Short mmCIF file of C-alpha atoms and ligand atoms in Angstrom, two decimals:
data_model
loop_
_atom_site.label_atom_id
_atom_site.label_comp_id
_atom_site.label_asym_id
_atom_site.label_seq_id
_atom_site.Cartn_x
_atom_site.Cartn_y
_atom_site.Cartn_z
CA MET A 1 116.68 125.78 99.82
CA LYS A 2 115.75 123.11 97.29
CA ILE A 3 112.76 120.89 96.67
CA THR A 4 113.89 117.28 97.04
CA HIS A 5 110.67 115.40 96.42
CA ALA A 6 106.90 115.70 96.41
CA GLU A 7 104.07 113.24 96.80
CA VAL A 8 100.35 113.16 96.06
CA PHE A 9 97.83 111.34 98.27
CA VAL A 10 94.18 110.68 97.40
CA GLY A 11 91.74 109.84 100.18
CA GLY A 12 89.96 111.02 103.28
CA PRO A 13 86.94 110.38 105.47
CA GLY A 14 83.99 110.38 103.04
CA LYS A 15 85.89 112.49 100.49
CA ASN A 16 88.62 111.88 97.94
CA TYR A 17 90.87 114.67 99.15
CA VAL A 18 93.89 115.22 96.90
CA THR A 19 96.79 116.30 99.08
CA LEU A 20 100.21 117.37 97.89
CA LYS A 21 103.23 117.33 100.16
CA ILE A 22 106.42 119.08 99.03
CA MET A 23 109.67 118.29 100.85
CA THR A 24 112.89 120.34 100.93
CA ASP A 25 116.54 119.72 101.68
CA GLU A 26 116.22 121.79 104.87
CA GLY A 27 113.65 119.45 106.38
CA LEU A 28 110.80 121.94 105.93
CA TYR A 29 107.78 120.69 104.01
CA GLY A 30 104.55 122.23 102.77
CA VAL A 31 101.06 120.90 102.07
CA GLY A 32 98.50 121.85 99.42
CA ASP A 33 94.98 120.83 98.38
CA ALA A 34 94.23 119.85 94.75
CA THR A 35 90.80 118.30 95.36
CA LEU A 36 88.62 118.80 92.26
CA ASN A 37 85.25 117.50 93.33
CA ASN A 38 84.19 114.31 91.54
CA ARG A 39 87.18 114.51 89.20
CA GLU A 40 89.86 114.03 91.84
CA LEU A 41 92.16 111.69 89.91
CA LEU A 42 92.76 114.27 87.18
CA PRO A 43 94.68 116.93 89.14
CA ALA A 44 96.39 114.08 91.00
CA ALA A 45 97.67 112.67 87.67
CA TYR A 46 98.58 116.16 86.39
CA LEU A 47 100.69 116.67 89.49
CA LYS A 48 102.32 113.26 89.45
CA GLU A 49 103.00 112.95 85.74
CA TYR A 50 103.74 116.51 84.67
CA LEU A 51 104.40 118.95 87.50
CA ILE A 52 106.27 117.18 90.27
CA PRO A 53 109.16 116.15 87.98
CA CYS A 54 109.69 119.85 87.16
CA LEU A 55 109.59 120.87 90.83
CA ILE A 56 112.56 118.78 91.91
CA GLY A 57 115.63 120.93 92.47
CA LYS A 58 113.72 124.24 92.35
CA ASP A 59 114.01 126.81 95.13
CA PRO A 60 110.62 126.67 96.94
CA GLN A 61 111.01 130.28 98.02
CA LYS A 62 110.47 131.47 94.44
CA ILE A 63 106.69 131.16 94.64
CA GLU A 64 105.87 133.69 91.93
CA ASP A 65 108.41 132.31 89.49
CA ILE A 66 107.23 128.74 89.98
CA TRP A 67 103.62 129.79 89.48
CA GLN A 68 104.45 131.62 86.23
CA TYR A 69 106.59 128.68 85.08
CA PHE A 70 103.69 126.25 85.35
CA TYR A 71 100.94 128.61 84.17
CA LYS A 72 102.75 130.02 81.15
CA GLY A 73 104.63 126.80 80.49
CA ALA A 74 101.42 124.79 80.16
CA TYR A 75 100.55 126.69 76.96
CA PHE A 76 96.92 125.54 77.40
CA ARG A 77 96.12 127.99 80.16
CA ARG A 78 93.50 127.88 82.90
CA GLY A 79 90.93 125.11 83.28
CA PRO A 80 89.96 123.52 86.59
CA VAL A 81 92.27 120.49 86.41
CA ALA A 82 95.45 122.45 85.78
CA MET A 83 94.53 125.28 88.14
CA ALA A 84 93.73 122.89 91.00
CA ALA A 85 97.12 121.25 90.48
CA PHE A 86 98.94 124.62 90.37
CA GLY A 87 96.86 125.70 93.36
CA ALA A 88 98.10 122.81 95.48
CA ILE A 89 101.73 123.59 94.62
CA ASP A 90 101.23 127.25 95.38
CA GLN A 91 99.59 126.57 98.76
CA ALA A 92 102.40 124.20 99.71
CA LEU A 93 105.03 126.80 98.78
CA TRP A 94 103.34 129.49 100.90
CA ASP A 95 103.24 126.94 103.71
CA ILE A 96 107.01 126.44 103.37
CA LYS A 97 107.67 130.19 103.16
CA GLY A 98 105.66 130.80 106.31
CA LYS A 99 107.47 128.04 108.17
CA ALA A 100 110.85 129.38 106.99
CA ALA A 101 109.89 132.88 108.17
CA ASN A 102 108.32 131.48 111.35
CA MET A 103 105.17 133.43 110.52
CA PRO A 104 101.58 132.53 109.72
CA VAL A 105 100.75 133.15 106.05
CA TYR A 106 98.39 136.03 106.89
CA GLN A 107 101.41 137.98 108.17
CA LEU A 108 103.17 137.49 104.84
CA LEU A 109 100.10 138.85 103.05
CA GLY A 110 100.08 142.08 105.05
CA GLY A 111 98.74 141.12 108.47
CA LYS A 112 95.29 140.73 109.96
CA SER A 113 92.46 143.10 109.13
CA ARG A 114 90.09 141.36 111.57
CA ASP A 115 90.23 139.03 114.54
CA ALA A 116 88.05 136.33 112.98
CA SER A 117 86.21 135.89 109.69
CA LYS A 118 82.47 135.47 109.44
CA ILE A 119 81.34 132.19 107.90
CA TYR A 120 78.02 130.88 106.64
CA ALA A 121 76.67 127.38 107.03
CA HIS A 122 74.45 125.26 104.77
CA ALA A 123 70.93 124.91 106.12
CA SER A 124 68.60 122.72 104.11
CA GLY A 125 65.45 120.64 104.40
CA VAL A 126 63.23 118.38 102.37
CA ASP A 127 60.50 120.83 103.34
CA ILE A 128 60.29 124.14 105.17
CA GLU A 129 59.86 122.59 108.63
CA HIS A 130 63.07 120.57 108.20
CA LEU A 131 64.77 123.67 106.85
CA LYS A 132 63.72 125.69 109.90
CA ASP A 133 65.10 122.99 112.22
CA SER A 134 68.35 123.04 110.30
CA ILE A 135 68.55 126.87 110.61
CA ARG A 136 67.76 126.70 114.35
CA GLY A 137 70.62 124.23 114.80
CA TYR A 138 73.08 126.72 113.32
CA LEU A 139 71.67 129.71 115.21
CA GLU A 140 72.11 127.76 118.46
CA GLN A 141 75.78 127.33 117.57
CA GLY A 142 76.10 131.10 117.16
CA TYR A 143 75.98 131.40 113.36
CA GLU A 144 74.74 134.75 112.06
CA ALA A 145 74.55 133.70 108.40
CA VAL A 146 73.03 130.64 106.72
CA ARG A 147 72.51 129.53 103.16
CA VAL A 148 68.95 128.22 102.84
CA GLN A 149 67.90 125.49 100.37
CA CYS A 150 64.55 123.73 100.53
CA GLY A 151 62.75 120.94 98.72
CA ILE A 152 60.14 122.34 96.33
CA PRO A 153 56.58 121.01 96.77
CA ASP A 154 55.48 118.75 93.89
CA MET A 155 59.04 118.40 92.63
CA PRO A 156 60.11 115.22 94.43
CA GLY A 157 63.78 114.50 94.96
CA SER A 158 64.92 117.82 93.62
CA GLY A 159 65.75 121.35 94.61
CA TYR A 160 69.48 121.90 94.68
CA ALA A 161 71.54 120.65 97.66
CA ILE A 162 68.83 119.27 99.88
CA ASN A 163 70.62 117.28 102.49
CA GLN A 164 68.23 114.37 102.96
CA ASN A 165 70.49 112.05 104.88
CA LYS A 166 72.24 114.69 106.97
CA ASP A 167 75.57 113.60 105.50
CA VAL A 168 77.12 117.02 105.20
CA LYS A 169 80.06 115.84 103.15
CA ASN A 170 78.32 113.90 100.42
CA TYR A 171 74.99 115.33 99.49
CA ILE A 172 76.14 116.67 96.16
CA THR A 173 77.94 113.50 95.14
CA SER A 174 76.36 110.31 93.90
CA PHE A 175 78.47 107.33 94.74
CA ASN A 176 75.95 104.83 93.44
CA GLY A 177 77.64 102.90 90.73
CA ASN A 178 79.17 103.89 87.47
CA VAL A 179 76.89 106.65 86.24
CA PRO A 180 75.54 109.87 87.77
CA LYS A 181 72.21 110.13 89.52
CA GLU A 182 69.59 112.16 87.62
CA GLU A 183 67.33 114.84 89.10
CA VAL A 184 64.28 116.64 87.75
CA TRP A 185 63.92 120.40 87.70
CA ASP A 186 61.00 122.74 87.09
CA SER A 187 61.82 126.45 87.26
CA LYS A 188 58.14 127.42 87.32
CA LYS A 189 57.51 125.55 90.57
CA TYR A 190 60.75 126.84 92.06
CA LEU A 191 59.95 130.46 91.18
CA ARG A 192 56.46 130.10 92.62
CA TYR A 193 57.66 128.56 95.89
CA LEU A 194 60.78 130.51 96.80
CA PRO A 195 59.07 133.81 97.75
CA LYS A 196 56.72 131.88 100.05
CA MET A 197 59.63 130.09 101.65
CA LEU A 198 61.61 133.27 102.25
CA GLU A 199 58.62 135.12 103.63
CA GLU A 200 58.08 132.35 106.15
CA LEU A 201 61.75 132.37 107.12
CA ARG A 202 61.72 136.13 107.71
CA VAL A 203 58.54 135.82 109.81
CA THR A 204 60.08 133.00 111.87
CA PHE A 205 63.65 134.24 112.24
CA GLY A 206 63.31 138.03 111.91
CA GLU A 207 65.45 140.54 110.05
CA ASP A 208 68.81 140.10 111.77
CA ILE A 209 69.82 136.73 110.39
CA ASP A 210 71.83 136.90 107.16
CA ILE A 211 70.11 134.74 104.56
CA LEU A 212 71.92 133.50 101.45
CA HIS A 213 70.44 131.40 98.67
CA ASP A 214 72.09 129.44 95.84
CA VAL A 215 70.13 129.12 92.58
CA HIS A 216 72.89 126.89 91.21
CA HIS A 217 72.85 128.25 87.66
CA ARG A 218 69.27 127.13 87.00
CA LEU A 219 67.44 130.23 85.69
CA THR A 220 67.29 131.97 82.33
CA PRO A 221 68.31 135.65 82.27
CA ARG A 222 64.69 136.81 82.15
CA GLU A 223 63.63 134.50 84.97
CA ALA A 224 66.61 135.62 87.03
CA ALA A 225 65.70 139.28 86.52
CA GLN A 226 62.14 138.69 87.64
CA PHE A 227 63.28 136.58 90.57
CA GLY A 228 65.92 139.10 91.65
CA LYS A 229 63.31 141.85 91.72
CA GLU A 230 61.07 139.74 93.90
CA MET A 231 63.91 138.83 96.24
CA GLU A 232 64.62 142.46 97.17
CA GLN A 233 61.89 142.51 99.81
CA PHE A 234 63.61 139.67 101.74
CA ASN A 235 66.85 141.54 102.12
CA LEU A 236 69.10 138.64 101.14
CA TYR A 237 72.78 138.72 101.99
CA TRP A 238 73.28 137.33 98.51
CA LEU A 239 71.71 135.47 95.63
CA GLU A 240 74.23 133.01 94.23
CA ASP A 241 74.70 131.79 90.66
CA PRO A 242 71.28 132.92 89.38
CA THR A 243 72.29 132.00 85.80
CA PRO A 244 75.09 129.83 84.35
CA ALA A 245 78.35 131.61 85.10
CA GLU A 246 79.86 131.30 81.63
CA ASP A 247 77.18 133.55 80.11
CA GLN A 248 78.23 136.79 81.72
CA ASP A 249 75.95 138.98 79.63
CA ALA A 250 73.04 137.21 81.28
CA LEU A 251 73.61 139.36 84.34
CA LYS A 252 72.88 142.63 82.57
CA LEU A 253 69.16 142.09 82.63
CA LEU A 254 69.21 141.08 86.28
CA ARG A 255 71.29 144.12 87.24
CA GLN A 256 68.96 146.45 85.36
CA HIS A 257 65.97 145.15 87.24
CA SER A 258 67.17 144.39 90.73
CA THR A 259 69.47 145.49 93.52
CA VAL A 260 69.68 142.02 95.08
CA PRO A 261 73.38 141.33 95.87
CA ILE A 262 74.86 138.80 93.46
CA ALA A 263 77.57 136.23 94.25
CA ILE A 264 79.28 134.30 91.46
CA GLY A 265 82.58 132.56 90.84
CA GLU A 266 82.84 129.04 92.28
CA VAL A 267 83.41 127.65 88.78
CA PHE A 268 85.90 130.34 87.75
CA ASN A 269 89.58 129.47 87.51
CA SER A 270 91.23 132.82 87.03
CA ILE A 271 90.88 136.57 86.99
CA TYR A 272 90.27 136.33 83.23
CA ASP A 273 86.96 134.60 83.94
CA CYS A 274 85.66 137.50 85.99
CA HIS A 275 87.58 140.72 85.46
CA GLN A 276 84.77 142.18 83.38
CA LEU A 277 82.12 141.14 85.87
CA ILE A 278 84.14 142.84 88.57
CA GLN A 279 85.13 145.95 86.64
CA ASN A 280 81.58 146.52 85.44
CA GLN A 281 80.29 145.90 88.96
CA MET A 282 77.94 143.19 87.80
CA ILE A 283 78.57 141.17 90.96
CA ASP A 284 78.88 142.05 94.63
CA PHE A 285 80.82 138.99 95.83
CA ILE A 286 83.50 136.97 94.07
CA ARG A 287 83.28 133.29 94.95
CA VAL A 288 86.44 131.73 93.60
CA SER A 289 88.24 129.16 95.69
CA CYS A 290 91.91 129.23 96.38
CA THR A 291 92.32 125.72 94.93
CA TYR A 292 90.39 125.97 91.66
CA ALA A 293 91.73 129.49 91.04
CA GLY A 294 95.36 128.36 91.17
CA GLY A 295 96.44 129.03 94.75
CA ILE A 296 97.15 131.95 97.04
CA THR A 297 99.33 133.83 94.51
CA PRO A 298 96.66 134.49 91.84
CA THR A 299 93.78 134.64 94.34
CA ARG A 300 95.48 137.43 96.26
CA LYS A 301 95.80 139.44 93.03
CA LEU A 302 92.17 138.83 92.17
CA VAL A 303 91.04 139.94 95.63
CA ASP A 304 93.09 143.12 95.36
CA PHE A 305 91.62 143.84 91.93
CA ALA A 306 88.08 143.27 93.22
CA ALA A 307 88.68 145.66 96.12
CA HIS A 308 89.06 148.55 93.67
CA PHE A 309 85.54 147.94 92.40
CA ASN A 310 83.81 147.42 95.74
CA VAL A 311 83.46 143.70 95.15
CA LYS A 312 83.86 141.66 98.32
CA THR A 313 85.06 138.10 98.80
CA GLY A 314 82.77 135.17 99.51
CA PHE A 315 85.07 132.25 98.83
CA HIS A 316 83.76 128.84 97.90
CA GLY A 317 83.98 126.41 100.82
CA ALA A 318 81.99 123.38 99.74
CA PRO A 319 82.66 120.06 101.47
CA SER A 320 85.07 119.08 98.72
CA HIS A 321 87.67 121.55 100.01
CA SER A 322 90.05 119.93 102.42
CA PRO A 323 91.11 121.71 105.61
CA ILE A 324 94.26 122.75 103.73
CA SER A 325 92.52 124.97 101.20
CA MET A 326 90.15 126.15 103.92
CA ALA A 327 93.23 127.23 105.87
CA ALA A 328 94.74 128.95 102.81
CA GLN A 329 91.47 130.84 102.37
CA GLY A 330 91.39 131.56 106.09
CA HIS A 331 94.71 133.38 105.79
CA ILE A 332 93.51 135.43 102.81
CA ASN A 333 90.26 136.19 104.66
CA ALA A 334 92.16 137.37 107.73
CA TRP A 335 94.06 139.88 105.58
CA ALA A 336 91.68 140.92 102.77
CA PRO A 337 90.43 144.52 103.22
CA ASN A 338 87.40 143.58 101.10
CA PHE A 339 86.56 140.35 102.94
CA GLY A 340 82.83 139.62 102.87
CA ILE A 341 82.06 136.16 104.17
CA GLN A 342 83.38 132.59 103.88
CA GLU A 343 81.33 129.53 103.02
CA TYR A 344 82.13 126.87 105.57
CA LEU A 345 81.09 123.26 105.90
CA VAL A 346 81.62 121.74 109.27
CA LEU A 347 84.05 118.96 108.49
CA GLY A 348 85.04 118.72 112.13
CA THR A 349 84.79 114.97 112.43
CA SER A 350 87.52 113.45 114.55
CA GLU A 351 88.76 111.45 111.51
CA CYS A 352 89.17 114.63 109.51
CA ASP A 353 90.96 116.35 112.40
CA GLN A 354 93.33 113.39 112.70
CA LEU A 355 94.14 113.48 109.01
CA PHE A 356 94.61 117.28 108.98
CA PRO A 357 95.64 118.40 112.48
CA SER A 358 95.42 122.17 113.08
CA ASP A 359 94.62 124.83 115.68
CA HIS A 360 92.26 126.79 113.46
CA PHE A 361 88.82 126.78 115.00
CA VAL A 362 85.25 127.92 114.49
CA LYS A 363 83.34 129.71 117.22
CA ASN A 364 80.06 131.62 117.05
CA GLY A 365 79.95 131.51 113.27
CA HIS A 366 83.48 132.85 112.85
CA PHE A 367 86.68 131.19 111.64
CA HIS A 368 89.67 131.86 113.88
CA ILE A 369 93.02 131.46 112.19
CA SER A 370 95.86 130.03 114.23
CA ASP A 371 99.21 131.76 114.64
CA ALA A 372 101.17 128.66 113.71
CA PRO A 373 103.82 129.27 111.03
CA GLY A 374 102.79 128.62 107.42
CA LEU A 375 99.24 127.49 106.69
CA GLY A 376 98.89 126.08 110.20
CA VAL A 377 97.53 122.74 109.08
CA ASP A 378 99.40 119.47 108.86
CA PHE A 379 98.76 116.21 107.03
CA ASP A 380 99.18 112.79 108.64
CA GLU A 381 100.39 110.25 106.08
CA LYS A 382 99.78 107.37 108.48
CA GLU A 383 96.09 108.29 108.60
CA VAL A 384 95.52 108.60 104.86
CA VAL A 385 96.28 104.92 104.21
CA LYS A 386 92.99 104.12 105.97
CA TYR A 387 91.06 105.57 103.02
CA SER A 388 90.63 104.48 99.45
CA PHE A 389 89.33 106.28 96.38
CA ASN A 390 85.58 106.13 95.68
CA LYS A 391 84.42 107.41 92.33
CA GLY A 392 81.50 109.83 92.42
CA TYR A 393 79.67 112.18 90.07
CA HIS A 394 77.69 115.37 90.32
CA PRO A 395 74.04 114.61 89.57
CA VAL A 396 72.72 115.40 86.09
CA THR A 397 69.59 117.58 85.94
CA ARG A 398 66.74 117.27 83.43
CA LEU A 399 63.62 119.35 82.90
CA THR A 400 60.30 117.53 83.24
CA ASP A 401 60.26 116.86 79.47
CA GLY A 402 63.68 115.21 79.64
CA THR A 403 65.80 118.10 78.38
CA VAL A 404 69.20 118.20 80.06
CA TRP A 405 69.51 121.30 82.26
CA ASN A 406 72.15 122.97 84.43
CA TYR A 407 73.09 121.12 87.60
C1 GCO B 1 78.24 125.85 96.90
C2 GCO B 1 78.27 125.03 95.68
C3 GCO B 1 78.69 123.64 95.80
C4 GCO B 1 78.81 122.93 94.47
C5 GCO B 1 79.93 121.98 94.55
C6 GCO B 1 80.20 121.26 93.27
O1 GCO B 1 77.74 126.94 96.84
O2 GCO B 1 78.80 125.40 97.91
O3 GCO B 1 77.25 125.35 94.81
O4 GCO B 1 78.02 122.94 96.77
O5 GCO B 1 77.64 122.32 94.10
O6 GCO B 1 81.07 122.63 94.98
O7 GCO B 1 81.27 120.42 93.40
MG1 MG B 2 77.16 127.49 94.94
#
């Protein structure tokens, strides 16, 4: 089998999905997701200008060899742009291999370890009453786990990921013009309010619901240690990104002071970014995504490595991931012996389903993977022409005195 051509498409309903389609001389094709949120044109250009020309004529069955060829051949290794581009190629090749074998990808990985994989939804509110309504909405749909984010009193327009306009796909992207939106942050107010918020949620919703919370890299190591200690009483499923992920020593203090489960990794691109965190058991959940971490091939190795140190998966599943990478992660989740939970944003608009048709489905807070060969998700080229690229940015955060802080 040979790769004859490959094409990159940018666009989607409310999102600039970057979709790669790889075609072969046997008529089989595969699809992959290279969407790098708010920097979408970069992996698209990397694919078009540098990678696709090297793919032509290669045997798509040699997934490992092709991955090594691009990773080692790049010389400048890792980085989100390159890894998202490699990730899309890798997903598309697994899709082709599954179709050629007439098997879903989870079978190629070793078969199912569970019938369906637990997912968590994003509940948020400008204040606690809105947050509670948002949580109720998910509980009514059968979710057992929710991430909770709430506006902080006296800190207007801030608090990470507060979905003010109920637009699930876009609340972390500012599309307003040529520069990013700016937000204000005050850790003191946040640290004072969060215990009150969680106490009220436990009183209202009881002990059974799994509660997750994302700090989004905003605390100093000392603040995180104090906060983690305080969080123990609320029995969180996890506390995410308490400190900026590139300062891994920051976690030592938190670990010494608290047993709150820690989830980190959405900004990591490879095992080299987290092998020490995993080996030293500084985290409980690894949150890489199959796209930004270079595809199924390296992610599978990372998951296996983590299993030896009792670290579970909790893959990133923000709205920027297209249904293709969600499917790729769905296959890994179905197999992984150390699966924990999957972040999942309900993209299920009819436009999105038309662009990416599939039989995967969500029911009662669980992701059910289809038995279709390959990744089990298609891409409709006729649909994508309806969408054009819209530039967006992540917001920039400043402290009240104007100092730039971590978004
Ligand atoms: C999450 C994340 C995201 C990021 C986003 C950045 O836990 O889902 O923190 O929402 O902010 O992926 O592009
Ligand atoms: Mg996060």
